[in-house]
Tab-separated table of C-alpha atoms in Angstrom:
chain	number	residue	atom	x	y	z
R	1	MET	CA	70.357	163.829	156.748
R	2	ASN	CA	72.646	162.652	153.858
R	3	ARG	CA	74.894	165.182	152.139
R	4	TYR	CA	76.350	164.878	148.796
R	5	VAL	CA	78.527	167.169	146.367
R	6	PHE	CA	78.130	166.876	142.470
R	7	ARG	CA	80.427	168.649	139.762
R	8	PHE	CA	78.860	169.643	136.541
R	9	THR	CA	79.363	171.800	133.241
R	10	LYS	CA	77.438	174.626	132.120
R	11	THR	CA	78.279	175.422	128.662
R	12	GLY	CA	76.747	176.624	125.344
R	13	ALA	CA	73.155	178.217	125.356
R	14	LEU	CA	73.031	177.335	129.131
R	15	ARG	CA	75.387	180.173	129.961
R	16	PHE	CA	72.504	182.583	129.551
R	17	ILE	CA	69.901	181.070	132.412
R	18	SER	CA	70.174	182.707	135.723
R	19	HIS	CA	71.112	181.417	139.135
R	20	LEU	CA	67.412	180.913	140.107
R	21	ASP	CA	66.552	179.195	136.928
R	22	LEU	CA	69.375	176.744	137.595
R	23	GLN	CA	68.094	175.961	141.022
R	24	ARG	CA	64.551	175.287	139.511
R	25	LEU	CA	66.213	173.061	136.799
R	26	PHE	CA	68.128	170.885	139.368
R	27	ARG	CA	65.035	170.724	141.523
R	28	ARG	CA	63.043	169.384	138.596
R	29	MET	CA	65.656	166.797	137.699
R	30	PHE	CA	65.908	165.321	141.128
R	31	LYS	CA	62.211	165.089	141.416
R	32	ARG	CA	62.193	163.382	137.904
R	33	ILE	CA	64.726	161.024	138.821
R	34	GLY	CA	63.115	160.112	142.272
R	35	VAL	CA	65.629	161.663	144.785
R	36	ASP	CA	64.052	162.641	147.882
R	37	LEU	CA	65.734	166.081	148.718
R	38	ALA	CA	65.652	167.226	152.157
R	39	TYR	CA	63.656	170.768	152.885
R	40	SER	CA	64.237	173.535	155.284
R	41	ASN	CA	62.011	174.206	158.271
R	42	GLY	CA	59.836	177.193	158.527
R	43	TYR	CA	56.843	178.844	156.764
R	44	ASN	CA	58.191	178.497	153.308
R	45	PRO	CA	60.320	175.597	153.278
R	46	HIS	CA	63.029	175.259	150.393
R	47	PRO	CA	65.302	172.127	149.380
R	48	ARG	CA	68.363	172.039	150.976
R	49	MET	CA	70.435	172.605	147.831
R	50	ASN	CA	73.295	175.212	147.508
R	51	LEU	CA	75.375	176.219	144.419
R	52	ALA	CA	78.910	177.198	145.342
R	53	GLN	CA	79.814	180.645	143.906
R	54	PRO	CA	77.171	181.354	141.435
R	55	LEU	CA	78.434	181.901	137.963
R	56	SER	CA	77.626	185.280	136.374
R	57	LEU	CA	75.208	185.491	133.695
R	58	GLY	CA	76.746	184.540	130.278
R	59	PHE	CA	79.850	182.764	131.569
R	60	GLU	CA	80.341	179.214	130.614
R	61	SER	CA	81.911	176.672	132.947
R	62	GLU	CA	83.866	173.555	133.197
R	63	SER	CA	83.613	172.864	136.712
R	64	GLU	CA	80.499	173.991	138.836
R	65	TYR	CA	79.404	172.447	142.156
R	66	LEU	CA	76.092	171.492	143.565
R	67	GLU	CA	75.643	170.564	147.206
R	68	ILE	CA	72.448	168.834	148.419
R	69	GLU	CA	70.868	166.969	151.438
R	70	THR	CA	68.476	164.140	151.147
R	71	ASN	CA	66.161	162.336	153.369
R	72	GLU	CA	67.502	158.848	152.430
R	73	PRO	CA	70.896	157.610	151.279
R	74	VAL	CA	71.305	157.665	147.364
R	75	ASP	CA	73.344	155.966	144.787
R	76	VAL	CA	75.836	158.491	143.312
R	77	ASP	CA	76.567	156.470	140.461
R	78	ASN	CA	72.745	156.350	139.531
R	79	ILE	CA	72.223	159.913	139.770
R	80	LEU	CA	75.082	160.884	137.391
R	81	LEU	CA	73.325	158.252	135.139
R	82	LEU	CA	69.845	159.260	135.382
R	83	GLY	CA	70.586	162.864	135.952
R	84	ASN	CA	72.537	163.338	132.572
R	85	GLN	CA	69.574	161.721	130.819
R	86	ALA	CA	67.420	164.284	132.485
R	87	LEU	CA	69.457	167.377	131.934
R	88	PRO	CA	69.468	169.707	128.688
R	89	ARG	CA	72.542	169.712	126.472
R	90	GLY	CA	75.205	171.949	127.650
R	91	MET	CA	74.881	170.650	131.212
R	92	VAL	CA	76.627	167.367	132.228
R	93	LEU	CA	77.141	165.994	135.886
R	94	THR	CA	80.868	164.925	135.791
R	95	ALA	CA	81.509	163.598	139.270
R	96	GLY	CA	79.760	163.113	142.752
R	97	LYS	CA	80.555	161.851	146.022
R	98	GLU	CA	79.298	161.931	149.748
R	99	ILE	CA	80.334	164.275	152.192
R	100	ARG	CA	80.176	164.112	155.996
R	101	SER	CA	77.251	166.139	157.703
R	102	GLY	CA	78.361	168.825	160.092
R	103	THR	CA	80.974	170.254	157.847
R	104	LYS	CA	81.096	173.843	156.337
R	105	ASN	CA	79.133	174.423	153.125
R	106	LEU	CA	80.957	174.579	149.833
R	107	SER	CA	80.689	178.392	149.341
R	108	SER	CA	82.272	179.299	152.613
R	109	VAL	CA	85.578	177.469	151.776
R	110	VAL	CA	86.105	178.816	148.042
R	111	GLU	CA	89.264	181.195	147.806
R	112	TYR	CA	89.885	181.109	144.146
R	113	SER	CA	88.463	180.811	140.553
R	114	GLU	CA	90.340	180.004	137.341
R	115	TYR	CA	88.985	181.466	134.136
R	116	SER	CA	89.709	181.679	130.532
R	117	ILE	CA	88.914	184.928	129.266
R	118	ALA	CA	89.338	185.068	125.426
R	119	LEU	CA	89.105	187.829	122.895
R	120	PRO	CA	87.442	187.425	119.549
R	121	LYS	CA	89.816	185.767	116.864
R	122	GLU	CA	89.849	188.830	114.743
R	123	SER	CA	91.028	191.021	117.848
R	124	SER	CA	94.618	191.910	118.559
R	125	THR	CA	97.114	189.043	119.353
R	126	ILE	CA	98.066	188.759	123.257
R	127	THR	CA	101.358	187.403	124.118
R	128	GLN	CA	102.852	186.171	127.213
R	129	THR	CA	105.196	189.147	127.388
R	130	MET	CA	102.347	191.555	127.440
R	131	ILE	CA	100.756	189.664	130.357
R	132	ASP	CA	103.821	189.511	132.327
R	133	GLN	CA	104.499	193.312	131.806
R	134	PHE	CA	100.894	193.906	133.067
R	135	ASP	CA	101.348	191.506	135.965
R	136	SER	CA	104.428	193.033	137.050
R	137	GLN	CA	102.875	196.389	137.662
R	138	ASN	CA	103.092	197.427	141.495
R	139	ILE	CA	99.386	198.262	141.169
R	140	ILE	CA	96.560	197.133	138.952
R	141	ILE	CA	93.399	199.365	138.828
R	142	VAL	CA	90.003	198.188	137.840
R	143	ASN	CA	86.850	200.092	137.766
R	144	LYS	CA	84.454	198.402	140.443
R	145	ARG	CA	80.909	199.187	141.292
R	146	ASP	CA	80.522	200.121	145.007
R	147	LYS	CA	77.864	197.969	146.684
R	148	LYS	CA	76.466	200.955	148.851
R	149	THR	CA	76.736	203.641	146.354
R	150	LYS	CA	76.341	201.755	143.291
R	151	LYS	CA	78.803	204.312	141.619
R	152	PHE	CA	81.929	202.924	139.905
R	153	ILE	CA	85.102	203.412	141.880
R	154	GLU	CA	88.987	202.633	141.163
R	155	LYS	CA	90.291	199.873	143.034
R	156	ASP	CA	93.719	198.279	143.346
R	157	VAL	CA	93.283	194.673	142.683
R	158	LYS	CA	96.911	193.216	142.619
R	159	SER	CA	96.430	191.385	145.618
R	160	MET	CA	93.518	189.371	144.273
R	161	ILE	CA	95.531	188.026	141.064
R	162	PHE	CA	96.912	184.629	141.805
R	163	ARG	CA	98.309	183.913	138.599
R	164	LEU	CA	98.177	185.143	134.886
R	165	SER	CA	99.188	183.191	131.917
R	166	LEU	CA	98.699	183.126	128.104
R	167	LEU	CA	95.504	181.484	126.538
R	168	ASN	CA	95.973	180.379	123.257
R	169	ASP	CA	93.105	177.914	122.438
R	170	LYS	CA	92.029	176.914	119.053
R	171	THR	CA	88.388	176.963	120.011
R	172	LEU	CA	88.314	179.818	122.401
R	173	GLY	CA	90.895	182.065	120.855
R	174	ASN	CA	93.539	184.487	122.169
R	175	GLY	CA	93.334	185.619	125.562
R	176	ILE	CA	94.317	185.126	129.243
R	177	ARG	CA	94.328	182.351	131.946
R	178	ALA	CA	93.663	183.666	135.297
R	179	ILE	CA	93.405	182.495	138.693
R	180	LEU	CA	91.624	185.276	140.773
R	181	ARG	CA	90.301	185.985	144.323
R	182	SER	CA	86.770	184.502	144.377
R	183	ALA	CA	86.005	184.415	148.067
R	184	SER	CA	82.331	185.058	149.657
R	185	ASN	CA	83.642	188.458	150.923
R	186	GLU	CA	86.048	189.452	148.020
R	187	ALA	CA	85.987	188.638	144.348
R	188	LEU	CA	87.431	189.896	141.119
R	189	ASN	CA	85.397	189.810	138.061
R	190	PRO	CA	87.454	188.338	135.043
R	191	LEU	CA	85.897	190.990	132.720
R	192	GLN	CA	87.037	193.949	134.930
R	193	LEU	CA	90.656	192.234	134.817
R	194	MET	CA	90.606	191.962	130.989
R	195	GLU	CA	89.248	195.731	130.526
R	196	SER	CA	92.248	196.757	132.643
R	197	PHE	CA	94.302	194.703	130.768
R	198	CYS	CA	93.338	195.858	127.358
R	199	CYS	CA	93.566	199.349	128.498
R	200	ALA	CA	97.360	198.943	129.781
R	201	ALA	CA	98.199	196.850	126.295
R	202	LYS	CA	96.256	199.406	124.115
R	203	ILE	CA	94.049	196.652	122.777
R	204	PRO	CA	90.344	197.626	121.930
R	205	TYR	CA	87.942	196.026	124.623
R	206	GLU	CA	84.493	195.322	124.098
R	207	LYS	CA	82.904	193.621	127.127
R	208	GLU	CA	80.086	191.825	125.040
R	209	THR	CA	82.525	190.087	122.762
R	210	CYS	CA	84.803	188.289	125.436
R	211	ARG	CA	84.064	184.682	126.102
R	212	VAL	CA	84.769	183.717	129.877
R	213	THR	CA	84.767	180.055	130.952
R	214	ARG	CA	85.349	179.124	134.640
R	215	ARG	CA	87.638	176.221	134.532
R	216	GLU	CA	87.834	175.308	138.428
R	217	LEU	CA	86.908	176.540	141.789
R	218	TYR	CA	89.708	176.079	144.411
R	219	CYS	CA	89.865	176.220	148.400
R	220	LEU	CA	93.132	176.479	150.509
R	221	ALA	CA	94.954	173.692	152.086
R	222	GLU	CA	98.001	174.269	153.920
R	223	GLY	CA	98.634	177.369	151.568
R	224	ALA	CA	98.167	175.355	148.422
R	225	LEU	CA	95.360	175.672	145.974
R	226	VAL	CA	92.890	172.565	145.884
R	227	PRO	CA	90.209	172.040	143.509
R	228	LEU	CA	87.035	172.108	145.570
R	229	PHE	CA	86.016	168.673	144.814
R	230	ASP	CA	89.209	167.072	146.227
R	231	CYS	CA	88.314	169.291	149.239
R	232	CYS	CA	85.301	167.311	150.050
R	233	ASN	CA	87.002	164.301	151.574
R	234	GLN	CA	85.724	161.855	154.141
R	235	GLY	CA	88.478	162.470	156.509
R	236	LYS	CA	89.319	165.792	158.422
R	237	GLY	CA	90.122	168.458	155.911
R	238	VAL	CA	89.002	171.997	154.825
R	239	LEU	CA	85.202	171.714	155.207
R	240	ASP	CA	85.644	170.625	159.005
R	241	GLU	CA	84.431	173.253	161.357
R	242	LYS	CA	86.937	174.989	163.405
């Protein structure tokens, strides 16, 4: 087996395609450009293809990650070239490389995600002082849906916030740039954070008008945040099994 990771963008109208549709899109792309994907064993085989931390519907991203296994070695540069010719507008393969077999999958090592959370341009202006006051609270409460009861409960997410700063982007608008906990067993939705912030800052909040862009996924290496693509090295590193 040969194992590879590819980084890609998902922007524009493609933010509305689901996780399953995205898997089907990549499966068709690899078939079209002649990549022989490896398949699982069993009654219902499926391609050995994994998306690290699937993106919420309606969110855009500048840095998503796809992990695949192939039966034969492939030319990464050729996949980047042919793949981008086959993909729809808004999705671009930006980088790729081979990773060693026998290491952890990407989803299991993701610890944090970086987001831009923008309010409409006509909304109230957010300042760094407002963000600092919000971040300095001893507890930060959001409304989260309980997985078992499906009811909304209040939860303190202070420990799930790594960093908050001001987003002042001419294209996206005014808002917050946030690095939030995004592990497989614990994650903070950026829209829940923005709702809590707007409530504290007394700013009108409408979930449907927020524009969320995921900037990067991070793993932890010796206590420091490292972009997920850089964790996929050829030497011993974060992906290695303990």
